[in-house]
PDB file of C-alpha atoms in Angstrom:
ATOM      1  CA  ALA A   1       0.000   0.000   0.000  1.00 44.00           C
ATOM      2  CA  GLY A   2       2.837   2.374   0.815  1.00 44.00           C
ATOM      3  CA  GLU A   3       4.399   1.794  -2.603  1.00 45.00           C
ATOM      4  CA  ARG A   4       1.049   2.366  -4.325  1.00 47.00           C
ATOM      5  CA  MET A   5       0.637   5.623  -2.452  1.00 44.00           C
ATOM      6  CA  LEU A   6       4.155   6.778  -3.221  1.00 43.00           C
ATOM      7  CA  ALA A   7       3.582   6.017  -6.910  1.00 47.00           C
ATOM      8  CA  ALA A   8       0.267   7.885  -6.878  1.00 50.00           C
ATOM      9  CA  HIS A   9       2.034  10.920  -5.466  1.00 49.00           C
ATOM     10  CA  ASP A  10       5.051  10.685  -7.793  1.00 54.00           C
ATOM     11  CA  GLY A  11       7.136   9.150  -5.017  1.00 50.00           C
ATOM     12  CA  GLU A  12       6.979  12.341  -3.011  1.00 56.00           C
ATOM     13  CA  VAL A  13       5.517  11.557   0.359  1.00 58.00           C
ATOM     14  CA  PRO A  14       8.617  12.180   2.453  1.00 70.00           C
ATOM     15  CA  ALA A  15       6.816  11.684   5.751  1.00 66.00           C
ATOM     16  CA  LEU A  16       5.812   8.147   4.783  1.00 65.00           C
ATOM     17  CA  GLU A  17       9.303   7.366   3.523  1.00 69.00           C
ATOM     18  CA  VAL A  18      10.837   8.463   6.826  1.00 63.00           C
ATOM     19  CA  LEU A  19       8.206   6.665   8.901  1.00 64.00           C
ATOM     20  CA  ASN A  20       8.626   3.452   6.915  1.00 63.00           C
ATOM     21  CA  GLN A  21      12.388   3.627   7.478  1.00 61.00           C
ATOM     22  CA  ALA A  22      11.828   4.219  11.182  1.00 63.00           C
ATOM     23  CA  ALA A  23       9.473   1.250  11.380  1.00 63.00           C
ATOM     24  CA  GLU A  24      12.097  -0.969   9.722  1.00 60.00           C
ATOM     25  CA  VAL A  25      14.840  -0.146  12.215  1.00 57.00           C
ATOM     26  CA  LEU A  26      12.555  -0.127  15.236  1.00 60.00           C
ATOM     27  CA  ARG A  27      13.224  -2.703  17.896  1.00 54.00           C
ATOM     28  CA  ALA A  28      10.488  -5.325  17.789  1.00 54.00           C
ATOM     29  CA  ASP A  29       9.889  -5.184  21.547  1.00 60.00           C
ATOM     30  CA  ASP A  30       9.266  -1.431  21.810  1.00 69.00           C
ATOM     31  CA  ASP A  31       5.465  -1.383  21.527  1.00 72.00           C
ATOM     32  CA  ASP A  32       5.132   2.226  22.637  1.00 78.00           C
ATOM     33  CA  GLU A  33       7.571   3.546  20.030  1.00 81.00           C
ATOM     34  CA  ARG A  34       6.006   1.304  17.393  1.00 80.00           C
ATOM     35  CA  ALA A  35       2.556   2.690  18.225  1.00 84.00           C
ATOM     36  CA  LEU A  36       3.864   6.244  17.947  1.00 85.00           C
ATOM     37  CA  ILE A  37       5.301   5.616  14.467  1.00 84.00           C
ATOM     38  CA  LEU A  38       2.202   3.794  13.241  1.00 87.00           C
ATOM     39  CA  LEU A  39      -0.054   6.586  14.486  1.00 90.00           C
ATOM     40  CA  ALA A  40       2.094   9.137  12.677  1.00 88.00           C
ATOM     41  CA  MET A  41       1.686   7.013   9.547  1.00 87.00           C
ATOM     42  CA  ALA A  42      -2.079   6.923  10.144  1.00 92.00           C
ATOM     43  CA  ASP A  43      -2.097  10.735  10.312  1.00 91.00           C
ATOM     44  CA  VAL A  44      -0.271  10.945   6.985  1.00 88.00           C
ATOM     45  CA  TYR A  45      -2.595   8.424   5.337  1.00 90.00           C
ATOM     46  CA  TYR A  46      -5.590  10.340   6.690  1.00 94.00           C
ATOM     47  CA  ALA A  47      -4.227  13.635   5.351  1.00 90.00           C
ATOM     48  CA  LEU A  48      -3.892  11.971   1.937  1.00 89.00           C
ATOM     49  CA  SER A  49      -7.508  10.713   2.172  1.00 93.00           C
ATOM     50  CA  GLU A  50      -6.288   7.105   2.331  1.00 93.00           C
ATOM     51  CA  HIS A  51      -8.791   6.305   5.082  1.00 96.00           C
ATOM     52  CA  ASP A  52      -8.577   2.510   4.847  1.00 96.00           C
ATOM     53  CA  GLU A  53      -4.779   2.688   5.157  1.00 92.00           C
ATOM     54  CA  ALA A  54      -5.140   5.091   8.087  1.00 95.00           C
ATOM     55  CA  ALA A  55      -7.505   2.693   9.861  1.00 96.00           C
ATOM     56  CA  ARG A  56      -5.136  -0.232   9.261  1.00 93.00           C
ATOM     57  CA  ALA A  57      -2.222   1.754  10.695  1.00 91.00           C
ATOM     58  CA  VAL A  58      -4.320   2.546  13.789  1.00 94.00           C
ATOM     59  CA  ASP A  59      -5.230  -1.137  14.169  1.00 93.00           C
ATOM     60  CA  ARG A  60      -1.561  -2.120  13.877  1.00 87.00           C
ATOM     61  CA  ALA A  61      -0.619   0.512  16.470  1.00 86.00           C
ATOM     62  CA  LEU A  62      -3.040  -0.979  18.973  1.00 87.00           C
ATOM     63  CA  GLU A  63      -2.620  -4.695  18.225  1.00 84.00           C
ATOM     64  CA  ARG A  64       0.352  -5.419  20.499  1.00 70.00           C
ATOM     65  CA  GLY A  65       0.562  -4.616  24.142  1.00 65.00           C
ATOM     66  CA  GLU A  66      -1.075  -1.694  25.872  1.00 70.00           C
ATOM     67  CA  PRO A  67       0.037   1.582  24.312  1.00 68.00           C
ATOM     68  CA  ALA A  68       0.329   4.723  26.404  1.00 80.00           C
ATOM     69  CA  THR A  69      -2.914   6.526  27.179  1.00 86.00           C
ATOM     70  CA  ALA A  70      -1.984   9.402  24.877  1.00 89.00           C
ATOM     71  CA  HIS A  71      -1.484   6.951  22.012  1.00 90.00           C
ATOM     72  CA  ARG A  72      -4.903   5.364  22.611  1.00 91.00           C
ATOM     73  CA  ILE A  73      -6.509   8.822  22.639  1.00 94.00           C
ATOM     74  CA  ARG A  74      -4.696   9.803  19.464  1.00 93.00           C
ATOM     75  CA  ALA A  75      -5.711   6.529  17.781  1.00 94.00           C
ATOM     76  CA  GLN A  76      -9.372   7.090  18.618  1.00 95.00           C
ATOM     77  CA  ASN A  77      -9.152  10.658  17.332  1.00 96.00           C
ATOM     78  CA  ILE A  78      -7.983   9.331  13.971  1.00 97.00           C
ATOM     79  CA  ILE A  79     -10.824   6.788  13.927  1.00 97.00           C
ATOM     80  CA  GLY A  80     -13.264   9.611  14.710  1.00 97.00           C
ATOM     81  CA  LYS A  81     -11.851  11.745  11.902  1.00 97.00           C
ATOM     82  CA  ILE A  82     -12.234   8.829   9.489  1.00 98.00           C
ATOM     83  CA  ALA A  83     -15.889   8.404  10.515  1.00 98.00           C
ATOM     84  CA  TYR A  84     -16.370  12.161  10.107  1.00 97.00           C
ATOM     85  CA  SER A  85     -14.772  12.151   6.648  1.00 96.00           C
ATOM     86  CA  ARG A  86     -17.086   9.338   5.608  1.00 97.00           C
ATOM     87  CA  GLY A  87     -20.124  11.365   6.676  1.00 97.00           C
ATOM     88  CA  ARG A  88     -20.849   9.272   9.772  1.00 98.00           C
ATOM     89  CA  PHE A  89     -21.253  12.319  12.001  1.00 98.00           C
ATOM     90  CA  ASP A  90     -23.226  10.585  14.794  1.00 98.00           C
ATOM     91  CA  GLU A  91     -20.503   7.975  15.173  1.00 98.00           C
ATOM     92  CA  ALA A  92     -17.787  10.625  15.005  1.00 98.00           C
ATOM     93  CA  ALA A  93     -19.472  12.801  17.649  1.00 98.00           C
ATOM     94  CA  LYS A  94     -19.676   9.819  20.029  1.00 98.00           C
ATOM     95  CA  ILE A  95     -16.047   8.892  19.456  1.00 98.00           C
ATOM     96  CA  PHE A  96     -14.910  12.470  19.998  1.00 98.00           C
ATOM     97  CA  LEU A  97     -16.967  12.801  23.200  1.00 97.00           C
ATOM     98  CA  GLU A  98     -15.493   9.585  24.630  1.00 97.00           C
ATOM     99  CA  ASN A  99     -12.050  10.711  23.553  1.00 95.00           C
ATOM    100  CA  GLN A 100     -12.503  14.140  25.103  1.00 96.00           C
ATOM    101  CA  GLU A 101     -13.572  12.578  28.407  1.00 96.00           C
ATOM    102  CA  ARG A 102     -10.663  10.124  28.363  1.00 95.00           C
ATOM    103  CA  ALA A 103      -8.188  12.914  27.602  1.00 95.00           C
ATOM    104  CA  GLU A 104      -9.589  15.142  30.356  1.00 95.00           C
ATOM    105  CA  ALA A 105      -9.482  12.310  32.886  1.00 95.00           C
ATOM    106  CA  SER A 106      -5.833  11.612  32.074  1.00 94.00           C
ATOM    107  CA  GLU A 107      -4.942  15.327  31.957  1.00 93.00           C
ATOM    108  CA  HIS A 108      -3.950  15.340  28.302  1.00 94.00           C
ATOM    109  CA  ASP A 109      -5.276  18.859  27.798  1.00 93.00           C
ATOM    110  CA  HIS A 110      -4.221  19.338  24.189  1.00 92.00           C
ATOM    111  CA  LEU A 111      -5.730  16.011  23.133  1.00 94.00           C
ATOM    112  CA  ALA A 112      -8.934  16.954  24.981  1.00 95.00           C
ATOM    113  CA  LEU A 113      -8.986  20.245  23.091  1.00 95.00           C
ATOM    114  CA  GLN A 114      -8.563  18.476  19.743  1.00 93.00           C
ATOM    115  CA  ALA A 115     -11.395  16.100  20.592  1.00 96.00           C
ATOM    116  CA  ARG A 116     -13.625  18.997  21.691  1.00 96.00           C
ATOM    117  CA  VAL A 117     -13.095  20.931  18.445  1.00 95.00           C
ATOM    118  CA  ASN A 118     -13.668  17.788  16.368  1.00 96.00           C
ATOM    119  CA  ARG A 119     -16.819  17.039  18.360  1.00 97.00           C
ATOM    120  CA  GLY A 120     -18.070  20.567  17.727  1.00 96.00           C
ATOM    121  CA  LEU A 121     -17.555  20.067  13.993  1.00 96.00           C
ATOM    122  CA  ALA A 122     -19.437  16.758  14.080  1.00 97.00           C
ATOM    123  CA  GLU A 123     -22.342  18.356  15.998  1.00 97.00           C
ATOM    124  CA  PHE A 124     -22.376  21.186  13.453  1.00 96.00           C
ATOM    125  CA  ASN A 125     -22.712  18.675  10.612  1.00 96.00           C
ATOM    126  CA  LEU A 126     -25.555  17.003  12.503  1.00 97.00           C
ATOM    127  CA  ARG A 127     -27.210  20.456  12.522  1.00 96.00           C
ATOM    128  CA  ASN A 128     -27.083  20.527  16.310  1.00 97.00           C
ATOM    129  CA  TYR A 129     -26.115  24.174  16.067  1.00 96.00           C
ATOM    130  CA  GLU A 130     -26.622  25.145  19.713  1.00 95.00           C
ATOM    131  CA  ASP A 131     -24.600  22.175  20.958  1.00 97.00           C
ATOM    132  CA  ALA A 132     -21.917  22.906  18.373  1.00 97.00           C
ATOM    133  CA  ARG A 133     -21.832  26.575  19.377  1.00 96.00           C
ATOM    134  CA  GLU A 134     -21.431  25.719  23.082  1.00 97.00           C
ATOM    135  CA  ILE A 135     -18.704  23.199  22.392  1.00 97.00           C
ATOM    136  CA  LEU A 136     -16.804  25.474  20.011  1.00 97.00           C
ATOM    137  CA  GLU A 137     -17.092  28.550  22.244  1.00 96.00           C
ATOM    138  CA  ARG A 138     -15.525  26.604  25.096  1.00 96.00           C
ATOM    139  CA  ALA A 139     -12.888  25.272  22.706  1.00 95.00           C
ATOM    140  CA  LEU A 140     -12.202  28.797  21.456  1.00 95.00           C
ATOM    141  CA  SER A 141     -11.478  29.954  24.983  1.00 95.00           C
ATOM    142  CA  GLU A 142      -9.202  26.961  25.546  1.00 94.00           C
ATOM    143  CA  THR A 143      -7.350  27.412  22.251  1.00 93.00           C
ATOM    144  CA  ARG A 144      -6.610  31.009  23.123  1.00 94.00           C
ATOM    145  CA  ALA A 145      -5.362  30.054  26.578  1.00 94.00           C
ATOM    146  CA  ALA A 146      -3.171  27.335  25.048  1.00 92.00           C
ATOM    147  CA  GLY A 147      -1.938  29.539  22.202  1.00 93.00           C
ATOM    148  CA  ASP A 148      -3.094  27.002  19.606  1.00 91.00           C
ATOM    149  CA  ILE A 149      -3.787  29.205  16.587  1.00 94.00           C
ATOM    150  CA  ASN A 150      -4.675  26.306  14.275  1.00 92.00           C
ATOM    151  CA  TYR A 151      -7.565  25.087  16.401  1.00 91.00           C
ATOM    152  CA  GLU A 152      -8.474  28.689  17.284  1.00 94.00           C
ATOM    153  CA  ALA A 153      -8.924  29.458  13.579  1.00 95.00           C
ATOM    154  CA  LEU A 154     -10.975  26.283  13.079  1.00 93.00           C
ATOM    155  CA  ALA A 155     -13.242  27.191  16.003  1.00 94.00           C
ATOM    156  CA  LEU A 156     -13.645  30.805  14.839  1.00 95.00           C
ATOM    157  CA  VAL A 157     -14.564  29.925  11.269  1.00 95.00           C
ATOM    158  CA  ASN A 158     -17.076  27.308  12.322  1.00 94.00           C
ATOM    159  CA  LEU A 159     -18.612  29.569  14.966  1.00 96.00           C
ATOM    160  CA  GLY A 160     -19.055  32.193  12.259  1.00 95.00           C
ATOM    161  CA  VAL A 161     -20.751  29.687   9.967  1.00 95.00           C
ATOM    162  CA  ILE A 162     -23.031  28.504  12.786  1.00 95.00           C
ATOM    163  CA  CYS A 163     -24.089  32.106  13.404  1.00 94.00           C
ATOM    164  CA  GLN A 164     -24.819  32.562   9.709  1.00 94.00           C
ATOM    165  CA  ARG A 165     -26.866  29.349   9.595  1.00 93.00           C
ATOM    166  CA  THR A 166     -28.884  30.490  12.614  1.00 93.00           C
ATOM    167  CA  SER A 167     -29.378  34.017  11.166  1.00 94.00           C
ATOM    168  CA  ASP A 168     -27.201  35.671  13.809  1.00 92.00           C
ATOM    169  CA  ILE A 169     -25.311  37.754  11.261  1.00 91.00           C
ATOM    170  CA  GLY A 170     -24.084  40.376  13.731  1.00 90.00           C
ATOM    171  CA  ARG A 171     -22.457  37.721  15.851  1.00 89.00           C
ATOM    172  CA  SER A 172     -21.002  35.932  12.838  1.00 90.00           C
ATOM    173  CA  ILE A 173     -19.059  39.077  11.927  1.00 89.00           C
ATOM    174  CA  ARG A 174     -17.423  38.954  15.354  1.00 89.00           C
ATOM    175  CA  TYR A 175     -16.056  35.489  14.576  1.00 90.00           C
ATOM    176  CA  PHE A 176     -15.031  36.194  10.998  1.00 85.00           C
TER     177      PHE A 176
END
């Protein structure tokens, strides 16, 4: 699959090349490091819209041993994003909620923030605009406190769109 993907992208997917090399030299008994590399590969596959490959990489990351809590949270986030990308917004929202709760309980604040923003997007696509607004407003506050401009921008844009969809044009301007 990796070769097929490299060929489809004219052999220029440097992240996958590096990750494949890392996986080859990785010690077989280091499950935590192996999970980390496979989850990075899953992220790359997801970014390239190779969702089946992303899901397989997640499965491989979780198949041996008990990966660190952060790795399990990250794996579930990828699975949620795959469900979201396939239009399964109910499933994605549930995954992101569980993930958010797991991340909060284990004090992985940034992973909780990612799950919250993703959950807000899923609720938005379910047309649960008030729920989405609440979730994304809280996330916006957290992104600003954390200095995470990527998720801040995502929250702002989607809050603006929610306001437009609910005919709150004055408020939408504040977000845009």
